[in-house]
CSV table of C-alpha atoms in Angstrom, one decimal:
chain,number,residue,atom,x,y,z
A,1,MET,CA,-0.4,0.1,-0.3
A,2,LEU,CA,3.3,2.4,0.6
A,3,THR,CA,4.3,1.7,-2.5
A,4,LEU,CA,1.3,2.5,-4.1
A,5,LEU,CA,0.9,5.7,-2.3
A,6,ILE,CA,4.5,6.9,-2.8
A,7,TRP,CA,4.0,6.5,-6.8
A,8,LEU,CA,0.7,7.8,-6.9
A,9,LEU,CA,2.3,11.1,-4.7
A,10,ALA,CA,5.7,11.0,-7.3
A,11,GLY,CA,3.2,11.2,-10.3
A,12,PHE,CA,1.3,14.1,-8.6
A,13,LEU,CA,4.5,15.9,-8.2
A,14,LEU,CA,5.7,15.5,-11.8
A,15,VAL,CA,2.1,17.1,-13.1
A,16,LEU,CA,2.7,19.9,-10.2
A,17,PHE,CA,5.8,20.5,-11.4
A,18,ASN,CA,5.6,20.3,-15.2
A,19,PRO,CA,5.4,24.3,-15.7
A,20,VAL,CA,9.1,23.9,-14.0
A,21,LEU,CA,10.2,20.8,-15.9
A,22,THR,CA,8.9,23.1,-19.3
A,23,ARG,CA,10.6,26.2,-18.8
A,24,ALA,CA,13.6,24.3,-18.0
A,25,ARG,CA,13.6,22.5,-21.0
A,26,LEU,CA,13.2,18.8,-20.1
A,27,PRO,CA,10.9,16.8,-21.2
A,28,GLN,CA,8.1,15.1,-18.4
A,29,ALA,CA,8.1,11.8,-19.9
A,30,ALA,CA,12.3,11.6,-19.5
A,31,VAL,CA,12.0,13.0,-15.7
A,32,ALA,CA,9.5,10.3,-14.9
A,33,ILE,CA,11.6,7.4,-16.3
A,34,ILE,CA,14.3,8.6,-14.4
A,35,VAL,CA,12.4,8.8,-11.1
A,36,GLY,CA,11.2,5.8,-11.6
A,37,LEU,CA,14.5,3.8,-12.2
A,38,LEU,CA,15.9,6.0,-9.0
A,39,LEU,CA,12.6,5.4,-6.7
A,40,GLY,CA,12.8,1.8,-7.5
A,41,PRO,CA,14.2,-1.4,-7.0
A,42,PHE,CA,17.2,-0.2,-9.6
A,43,TYR,CA,18.5,2.5,-6.5
A,44,LEU,CA,16.5,3.4,-3.5
A,45,ASN,CA,13.6,0.6,-3.4
A,46,TRP,CA,11.3,2.9,-2.2
A,47,ILE,CA,8.8,1.7,-4.5
A,48,SER,CA,8.0,-1.7,-6.6
A,49,TYR,CA,6.1,-2.9,-9.7
A,50,GLY,CA,3.6,-5.4,-8.3
A,51,GLU,CA,0.4,-6.3,-9.2
A,52,VAL,CA,-1.4,-3.8,-8.0
A,53,GLU,CA,1.4,-1.5,-9.6
A,54,ARG,CA,1.1,-3.4,-12.9
A,55,SER,CA,-2.7,-3.6,-13.0
A,56,VAL,CA,-3.2,0.6,-12.5
A,57,THR,CA,-0.6,1.0,-15.2
A,58,GLU,CA,-2.1,-1.4,-17.6
A,59,TRP,CA,-5.6,0.5,-17.1
A,60,VAL,CA,-3.9,4.2,-17.4
A,61,VAL,CA,-2.4,3.3,-20.7
A,62,VAL,CA,-5.7,2.2,-21.7
A,63,PHE,CA,-7.1,5.1,-21.0
A,64,ILE,CA,-4.5,7.2,-22.6
A,65,LEU,CA,-5.4,5.2,-25.4
A,66,PHE,CA,-9.1,5.9,-25.5
A,67,ALA,CA,-8.6,9.6,-24.6
A,68,ALA,CA,-6.1,9.5,-28.1
A,69,GLY,CA,-8.5,7.4,-29.9
A,70,PHE,CA,-11.6,10.0,-28.8
A,71,GLU,CA,-9.3,12.6,-30.3
A,72,ILE,CA,-9.5,11.2,-34.0
A,73,ARG,CA,-10.6,12.9,-37.0
A,74,TRP,CA,-12.0,10.2,-39.0
A,75,THR,CA,-11.3,12.1,-42.3
A,76,SER,CA,-7.3,12.6,-41.4
A,77,PHE,CA,-7.1,9.1,-39.9
A,78,ILE,CA,-8.9,7.2,-42.8
A,79,ALA,CA,-6.2,9.1,-45.0
A,80,ALA,CA,-3.1,7.6,-43.0
A,81,ILE,CA,-4.4,4.2,-42.7
A,82,LYS,CA,-2.9,2.9,-45.8
A,83,PRO,CA,0.5,4.7,-44.9
A,84,GLY,CA,0.3,3.9,-41.6
A,85,MET,CA,0.5,0.1,-43.0
A,86,MET,CA,3.4,0.9,-45.1
A,87,VAL,CA,5.8,2.5,-42.3
A,88,GLY,CA,4.4,-0.3,-39.4
A,89,LEU,CA,5.5,-3.3,-41.9
A,90,ALA,CA,8.5,-1.8,-42.8
A,91,GLY,CA,9.0,-1.0,-39.2
A,92,ILE,CA,8.4,-4.8,-38.1
A,93,ALA,CA,10.6,-6.2,-40.9
A,94,LEU,CA,13.5,-4.0,-40.7
A,95,SER,CA,13.6,-4.1,-37.4
A,96,MET,CA,13.6,-7.9,-37.1
A,97,LEU,CA,16.5,-7.8,-39.8
A,98,LEU,CA,18.5,-5.7,-38.0
A,99,GLY,CA,17.8,-7.3,-34.4
A,100,PHE,CA,18.7,-10.9,-36.1
A,101,MET,CA,21.9,-10.0,-37.6
A,102,ALA,CA,23.1,-8.0,-34.4
A,103,SER,CA,22.4,-10.9,-32.0
A,104,PHE,CA,23.6,-13.6,-34.5
A,105,SER,CA,26.9,-11.7,-35.3
A,106,ILE,CA,27.5,-11.8,-31.2
A,107,ASN,CA,26.3,-15.5,-30.2
A,108,ASN,CA,25.8,-17.3,-33.6
A,109,ARG,CA,22.6,-18.6,-31.9
A,110,LEU,CA,19.8,-18.5,-33.9
A,111,ASP,CA,16.9,-19.0,-31.7
A,112,GLU,CA,18.4,-16.0,-29.8
A,113,ALA,CA,18.6,-14.1,-32.8
A,114,LEU,CA,14.7,-14.9,-33.8
A,115,TYR,CA,13.8,-13.6,-30.2
A,116,VAL,CA,15.5,-11.0,-30.6
A,117,GLY,CA,14.3,-9.7,-33.7
A,118,VAL,CA,11.1,-10.3,-32.7
A,119,ALA,CA,11.5,-7.7,-29.1
A,120,LEU,CA,13.1,-5.1,-31.7
A,121,SER,CA,10.0,-5.5,-34.3
A,122,ALA,CA,7.3,-4.4,-31.8
A,123,THR,CA,7.0,-0.4,-31.1
A,124,SER,CA,5.7,0.6,-27.7
A,125,ILE,CA,2.2,2.3,-28.5
A,126,GLY,CA,1.9,3.1,-24.6
A,127,LEU,CA,4.7,5.0,-25.1
A,128,SER,CA,4.5,6.3,-28.3
A,129,VAL,CA,0.9,7.9,-28.1
A,130,PRO,CA,1.3,9.8,-24.7
A,131,ILE,CA,5.0,11.4,-26.2
A,132,LEU,CA,3.1,13.0,-29.5
A,133,HIS,CA,-0.1,13.7,-26.9
A,134,LYS,CA,2.1,15.4,-24.8
A,135,VAL,CA,3.4,17.7,-27.5
A,136,GLY,CA,0.3,18.2,-29.0
A,137,LEU,CA,1.0,16.3,-32.4
A,138,ILE,CA,-1.6,13.4,-31.9
A,139,ASN,CA,-3.8,15.0,-34.4
A,140,SER,CA,-1.2,16.0,-36.8
A,141,LYS,CA,-0.4,13.7,-40.0
A,142,VAL,CA,2.4,12.3,-38.4
A,143,GLY,CA,0.0,11.7,-34.9
A,144,GLN,CA,-2.4,9.7,-37.0
A,145,ILE,CA,0.3,7.9,-38.9
A,146,LEU,CA,1.6,6.9,-35.9
A,147,LEU,CA,-1.5,5.3,-34.4
A,148,ALA,CA,-2.0,3.0,-37.6
A,149,ALA,CA,1.0,2.2,-37.3
A,150,ALA,CA,1.6,1.3,-33.6
A,151,ILE,CA,-1.9,-0.8,-34.1
A,152,VAL,CA,-0.2,-2.7,-36.9
A,153,ASP,CA,2.5,-3.4,-35.0
A,154,ASP,CA,0.9,-4.3,-31.2
A,155,ILE,CA,-1.3,-7.0,-33.9
A,156,LEU,CA,1.6,-8.8,-35.7
A,157,VAL,CA,4.0,-8.6,-33.2
A,158,LEU,CA,2.7,-10.9,-30.8
A,159,TYR,CA,1.4,-13.8,-33.3
A,160,LEU,CA,5.4,-13.3,-34.8
A,161,LEU,CA,6.1,-14.3,-31.0
A,162,ALA,CA,3.7,-17.5,-31.3
A,163,ALA,CA,5.1,-18.4,-35.1
A,164,VAL,CA,9.0,-18.1,-33.6
A,165,HIS,CA,7.8,-20.0,-30.3
A,166,VAL,CA,6.2,-22.6,-32.1
A,167,GLY,CA,9.1,-23.3,-34.8
A,168,LEU,CA,11.6,-23.4,-32.2
A,169,THR,CA,9.7,-25.9,-30.0
A,170,GLY,CA,9.1,-27.8,-32.9
A,171,SER,CA,5.1,-28.1,-32.5
A,172,ASN,CA,2.9,-28.8,-35.2
A,173,GLY,CA,0.8,-25.3,-33.9
A,174,LEU,CA,0.9,-23.1,-37.4
A,175,SER,CA,-2.4,-24.0,-38.2
A,176,GLN,CA,-3.7,-22.9,-34.5
A,177,ILE,CA,-1.8,-19.8,-34.8
A,178,ALA,CA,-3.6,-18.7,-38.2
A,179,PHE,CA,-6.9,-19.6,-36.6
A,180,SER,CA,-6.2,-17.7,-33.3
A,181,LEU,CA,-5.3,-14.6,-35.8
A,182,LEU,CA,-8.7,-14.4,-37.5
A,183,PHE,CA,-10.4,-15.5,-34.2
A,184,SER,CA,-8.6,-12.5,-32.4
A,185,LEU,CA,-9.7,-10.4,-35.8
A,186,PHE,CA,-13.3,-11.4,-36.0
A,187,VAL,CA,-13.4,-11.1,-32.1
A,188,LEU,CA,-12.3,-7.3,-32.7
A,189,VAL,CA,-15.4,-6.9,-35.8
A,190,LEU,CA,-18.0,-7.8,-33.9
A,191,MET,CA,-16.8,-5.7,-30.6
A,192,SER,CA,-16.8,-2.4,-33.2
A,193,CYS,CA,-19.9,-3.5,-34.7
A,194,ALA,CA,-21.3,-3.3,-31.3
A,195,LEU,CA,-19.2,-0.1,-30.5
A,196,ILE,CA,-20.7,1.3,-33.5
A,197,VAL,CA,-24.1,0.7,-32.6
A,198,MET,CA,-24.1,1.8,-28.6
A,199,GLY,CA,-22.4,5.1,-30.0
A,200,TRP,CA,-25.7,5.5,-32.0
A,201,LEU,CA,-27.9,4.9,-29.6
A,202,LEU,CA,-26.6,7.5,-27.4
A,203,ASN,CA,-26.9,10.1,-30.0
A,204,LYS,CA,-30.5,9.4,-30.4
A,205,SER,CA,-30.9,9.2,-26.6
A,206,SER,CA,-31.7,12.3,-24.3
A,207,ILE,CA,-28.6,10.7,-22.3
A,208,ILE,CA,-26.0,12.4,-24.7
A,209,GLN,CA,-26.8,16.1,-23.2
A,210,LYS,CA,-26.4,14.6,-19.3
A,211,THR,CA,-22.6,15.4,-19.4
A,212,PHE,CA,-21.6,13.1,-16.2
A,213,VAL,CA,-23.7,9.8,-17.5
A,214,ARG,CA,-22.2,10.5,-20.9
A,215,ARG,CA,-18.6,10.2,-20.1
A,216,VAL,CA,-19.5,7.6,-17.2
A,217,TYR,CA,-20.9,5.6,-20.4
A,218,PHE,CA,-17.8,5.9,-23.0
A,219,VAL,CA,-15.2,4.7,-19.8
A,220,VAL,CA,-17.3,1.9,-18.8
A,221,LEU,CA,-17.8,0.7,-22.7
A,222,ALA,CA,-13.9,1.8,-22.9
A,223,ILE,CA,-13.1,-0.6,-20.2
A,224,ILE,CA,-15.3,-3.3,-21.8
A,225,ALA,CA,-14.0,-3.0,-24.9
A,226,ALA,CA,-10.3,-3.5,-23.4
A,227,TRP,CA,-11.2,-6.7,-21.6
A,228,VAL,CA,-12.7,-8.2,-24.6
A,229,THR,CA,-9.6,-7.4,-26.6
A,230,GLN,CA,-7.3,-8.6,-23.8
A,231,ARG,CA,-9.0,-12.0,-23.3
A,232,TYR,CA,-9.4,-13.0,-27.0
A,233,GLY,CA,-5.9,-12.5,-28.1
A,234,LEU,CA,-4.9,-9.3,-28.7
A,235,SER,CA,-3.6,-5.9,-26.1
A,236,ALA,CA,-6.1,-4.1,-24.0
A,237,VAL,CA,-5.2,-1.0,-25.3
A,238,VAL,CA,-6.4,-1.4,-28.5
A,239,GLY,CA,-9.7,-2.0,-27.3
A,240,GLY,CA,-9.4,1.2,-25.4
A,241,PHE,CA,-8.3,2.9,-28.7
A,242,VAL,CA,-10.8,1.3,-30.9
A,243,ALA,CA,-14.0,2.5,-28.6
A,244,GLY,CA,-12.4,6.2,-28.5
A,245,ALA,CA,-12.4,6.1,-32.1
A,246,ILE,CA,-15.6,4.9,-32.8
A,247,PHE,CA,-17.4,7.2,-30.3
A,248,ALA,CA,-15.1,9.6,-32.1
A,249,TYR,CA,-16.9,9.3,-35.1
A,250,PHE,CA,-20.1,9.9,-33.0
A,251,LYS,CA,-19.0,13.5,-31.8
A,252,HIS,CA,-22.0,15.2,-31.1
A,253,ASP,CA,-22.0,18.9,-30.8
A,254,THR,CA,-22.6,18.3,-26.6
A,255,GLN,CA,-19.5,16.2,-26.7
A,256,LEU,CA,-17.0,18.3,-28.1
A,257,ARG,CA,-16.4,19.1,-24.8
A,258,ASP,CA,-15.6,15.8,-23.9
A,259,VAL,CA,-12.8,15.7,-26.0
A,260,SER,CA,-10.5,18.3,-23.8
A,261,PHE,CA,-11.9,16.5,-20.5
A,262,PHE,CA,-10.7,13.1,-21.7
A,263,SER,CA,-7.1,15.0,-22.9
A,264,GLN,CA,-6.9,16.6,-19.8
A,265,ASN,CA,-7.2,13.7,-17.7
A,266,ALA,CA,-4.8,11.6,-19.8
A,267,ASN,CA,-2.0,14.3,-18.9
A,268,TYR,CA,-2.8,14.2,-15.5
A,269,ILE,CA,-2.2,10.4,-15.3
A,270,THR,CA,0.6,10.0,-18.3
A,271,PRO,CA,3.0,10.4,-15.3
A,272,LEU,CA,2.4,7.3,-13.7
A,273,PHE,CA,3.0,5.2,-16.8
A,274,PHE,CA,6.2,6.6,-17.6
A,275,LEU,CA,7.1,6.0,-13.9
A,276,SER,CA,6.4,2.5,-14.0
A,277,VAL,CA,8.7,2.1,-17.1
A,278,GLY,CA,11.3,3.2,-14.6
A,279,MET,CA,10.4,1.2,-11.5
A,280,GLN,CA,10.5,-2.1,-13.7
A,281,ILE,CA,14.4,-1.9,-14.1
A,282,THR,CA,16.1,-3.8,-11.4
A,283,VAL,CA,19.6,-4.7,-12.3
A,284,LEU,CA,21.7,-3.4,-14.9
A,285,ASN,CA,24.9,-5.9,-14.5
A,286,PHE,CA,27.6,-4.7,-17.1
A,287,SER,CA,30.4,-7.1,-16.4
A,288,SER,CA,32.3,-7.1,-19.5
A,289,VAL,CA,33.0,-5.8,-22.6
A,290,GLU,CA,31.2,-8.3,-24.3
A,291,VAL,CA,28.4,-7.3,-22.6
A,292,ILE,CA,28.4,-3.6,-23.6
A,293,GLY,CA,29.2,-4.4,-27.1
A,294,GLY,CA,26.3,-6.5,-27.5
A,295,ILE,CA,23.8,-3.9,-25.9
A,296,MET,CA,25.3,-1.1,-28.2
A,297,LEU,CA,24.9,-3.6,-30.7
A,298,ILE,CA,21.0,-4.2,-30.4
A,299,LEU,CA,20.4,-0.8,-29.3
A,300,LEU,CA,21.4,0.6,-32.9
A,301,ALA,CA,19.5,-2.5,-34.5
A,302,ALA,CA,16.5,-0.8,-32.1
A,303,ILE,CA,16.7,2.8,-32.9
A,304,LEU,CA,18.1,2.0,-36.8
A,305,GLY,CA,14.8,-0.1,-37.3
A,306,LYS,CA,12.0,2.2,-36.6
A,307,LEU,CA,14.0,5.4,-37.3
A,308,PHE,CA,14.2,4.8,-41.0
A,309,SER,CA,10.8,3.0,-41.3
A,310,PRO,CA,9.2,6.3,-42.5
A,311,TRP,CA,11.0,6.5,-45.7
A,312,VAL,CA,8.7,4.2,-47.3
A,313,ILE,CA,6.4,7.1,-47.5
A,314,ALA,CA,8.9,9.9,-48.4
A,315,SER,CA,6.5,11.2,-50.3
A,316,ARG,CA,3.8,11.8,-48.0
A,317,LEU,CA,6.0,13.1,-45.5
A,318,ASN,CA,8.6,16.2,-45.6
A,319,SER,CA,12.0,15.4,-43.9
A,320,ARG,CA,11.2,16.7,-40.5
A,321,GLU,CA,7.8,14.9,-40.5
A,322,ARG,CA,10.2,11.3,-41.0
A,323,TRP,CA,12.2,12.1,-38.6
A,324,LEU,CA,9.8,13.1,-36.2
A,325,LEU,CA,7.5,9.8,-36.8
A,326,GLY,CA,10.8,7.6,-37.0
A,327,MET,CA,11.9,9.2,-33.5
A,328,ALA,CA,8.1,8.6,-32.6
A,329,LEU,CA,8.1,4.8,-33.1
A,330,VAL,CA,11.4,4.0,-31.6
A,331,PRO,CA,10.5,3.5,-27.9
A,332,ARG,CA,10.3,-0.5,-26.7
A,333,ALA,CA,8.6,-1.4,-23.4
A,334,GLU,CA,5.5,-3.7,-22.7
A,335,VAL,CA,5.7,-5.8,-26.0
A,336,ALA,CA,10.0,-6.0,-26.1
A,337,LEU,CA,9.8,-7.3,-22.2
A,338,ILE,CA,7.0,-9.8,-22.6
A,339,VAL,CA,9.2,-11.1,-25.7
A,340,ALA,CA,12.4,-11.0,-23.7
A,341,SER,CA,11.1,-12.7,-20.4
A,342,ILE,CA,9.5,-15.5,-22.8
A,343,GLY,CA,12.5,-16.2,-24.4
A,344,PHE,CA,14.3,-16.0,-20.8
A,345,GLN,CA,12.0,-18.6,-19.2
A,346,GLN,CA,12.8,-20.8,-22.3
A,347,GLN,CA,16.3,-20.5,-22.3
A,348,HIS,CA,16.7,-18.9,-25.9
A,349,LEU,CA,18.0,-16.1,-24.3
A,350,SER,CA,20.9,-15.7,-22.7
A,351,HIS,CA,21.5,-13.4,-19.2
A,352,HIS,CA,23.9,-11.2,-21.2
A,353,THR,CA,21.2,-10.9,-23.9
A,354,MET,CA,18.3,-10.5,-21.7
A,355,ILE,CA,20.2,-7.3,-20.1
A,356,ALA,CA,20.7,-5.9,-23.4
A,357,LEU,CA,17.1,-5.9,-24.1
A,358,VAL,CA,16.0,-4.3,-20.9
A,359,VAL,CA,18.6,-1.5,-21.0
A,360,MET,CA,17.6,-1.3,-25.0
A,361,THR,CA,13.7,-0.8,-23.4
A,362,LEU,CA,15.0,2.1,-21.0
A,363,VAL,CA,17.2,3.8,-23.4
A,364,THR,CA,14.7,3.9,-26.1
A,365,ALA,CA,12.3,5.7,-24.0
A,366,LEU,CA,14.4,7.7,-22.9
A,367,LEU,CA,15.8,8.7,-26.0
A,368,SER,CA,12.1,9.3,-27.3
A,369,ALA,CA,10.5,11.3,-24.8
A,370,SER,CA,13.5,13.6,-24.6
A,371,VAL,CA,14.5,14.1,-28.3
A,372,VAL,CA,10.5,14.0,-29.8
A,373,PRO,CA,9.5,17.3,-28.1
A,374,ILE,CA,12.9,19.3,-29.5
A,375,LEU,CA,11.9,17.7,-32.9
A,376,ALA,CA,8.2,18.5,-32.3
A,377,GLY,CA,9.0,22.3,-31.9
A,378,LYS,CA,10.9,22.5,-34.7
A,379,LEU,CA,8.5,21.4,-36.5
A,380,LEU,CA,5.6,23.7,-35.4
A,381,GLN,CA,8.0,26.4,-36.1
A,382,ALA,CA,8.1,25.6,-39.6
A,383,ASP,CA,4.9,24.8,-40.2
A,384,PRO,CA,2.4,26.0,-37.5
A,385,ILE,CA,-0.6,24.6,-38.9
A,386,ASN,CA,0.6,21.4,-38.9
A,387,PRO,CA,-1.4,20.5,-35.8
A,388,ALA,CA,-4.6,21.1,-37.3
């Protein structure tokens, strides 16, 4: 209980002192990760990442993604789906290739190289969206493409993990993976249809005029959607985002205030997520030159694999937008750590490689949180109308 209170207090103080951080040109997200690292098991051990904190973090991210979905302007998002899919697929392919090559050059182990490739393929939608949301660019062309690309990553990488696991264990489960994928997508389509009906009914009901009831209605349905997607093989954040995006389509004049309401509340709780990233780092052991070399190679592969993926749609984005989108796609967190932990438990990853992947998640999160605000500032100076 004390751990939870300290965590919540740290999040509150980060929100309170955000104007000071802004004046000092310190990105709140990067500061929060470092504070989580210092307060967590890595240093002071005042707070730990237990089941309660894990559960709260998951629902914090669901709400953040719901708020991001609720802000969507559908005409812009539909235009961004095709380039977003291209960027997402390019990022997966390039990251997996570079990750495989980096790992294989270190240990010459096929199984380890495959797991590293999969771990590097996944963009952290939970990190990328809050970072762009914080700089006010989630509704820009870059923000819409990032959302589409991150969702492609979130869905496909989990199936890449399943395919690699089946291939390495030698079991004949490819047909089961295909069935699981189709079933998950079928559930997602059914759930989306149900949300569309619920949104339509709300617009026809007098409830839409009652602000408190309307907002509770949105949040409850988003929670249900998140539970459904998590229960049937997809991430909970996908359900939260889809719910927000669908309700955004049915925006009524009375609901326009809800956009700023959900966005503002998402900003208040976002530091809790970034704190949790730092809290998850327990031990970093740089015991030899070999470990440091492995970390540098894997980190380089992780950065380059996402940083240059927007170049597949070079004709749609200018140079500043490509660099911004690439850097926003760089952070890895939850999925990469899931892949790493599974690989380590199955003895496909060595202890040194596990350390390298943990360091990679921390450094890419800090790098993106620090650099994206700078690139966003330059983009807004060059094109102040960009977010509209």
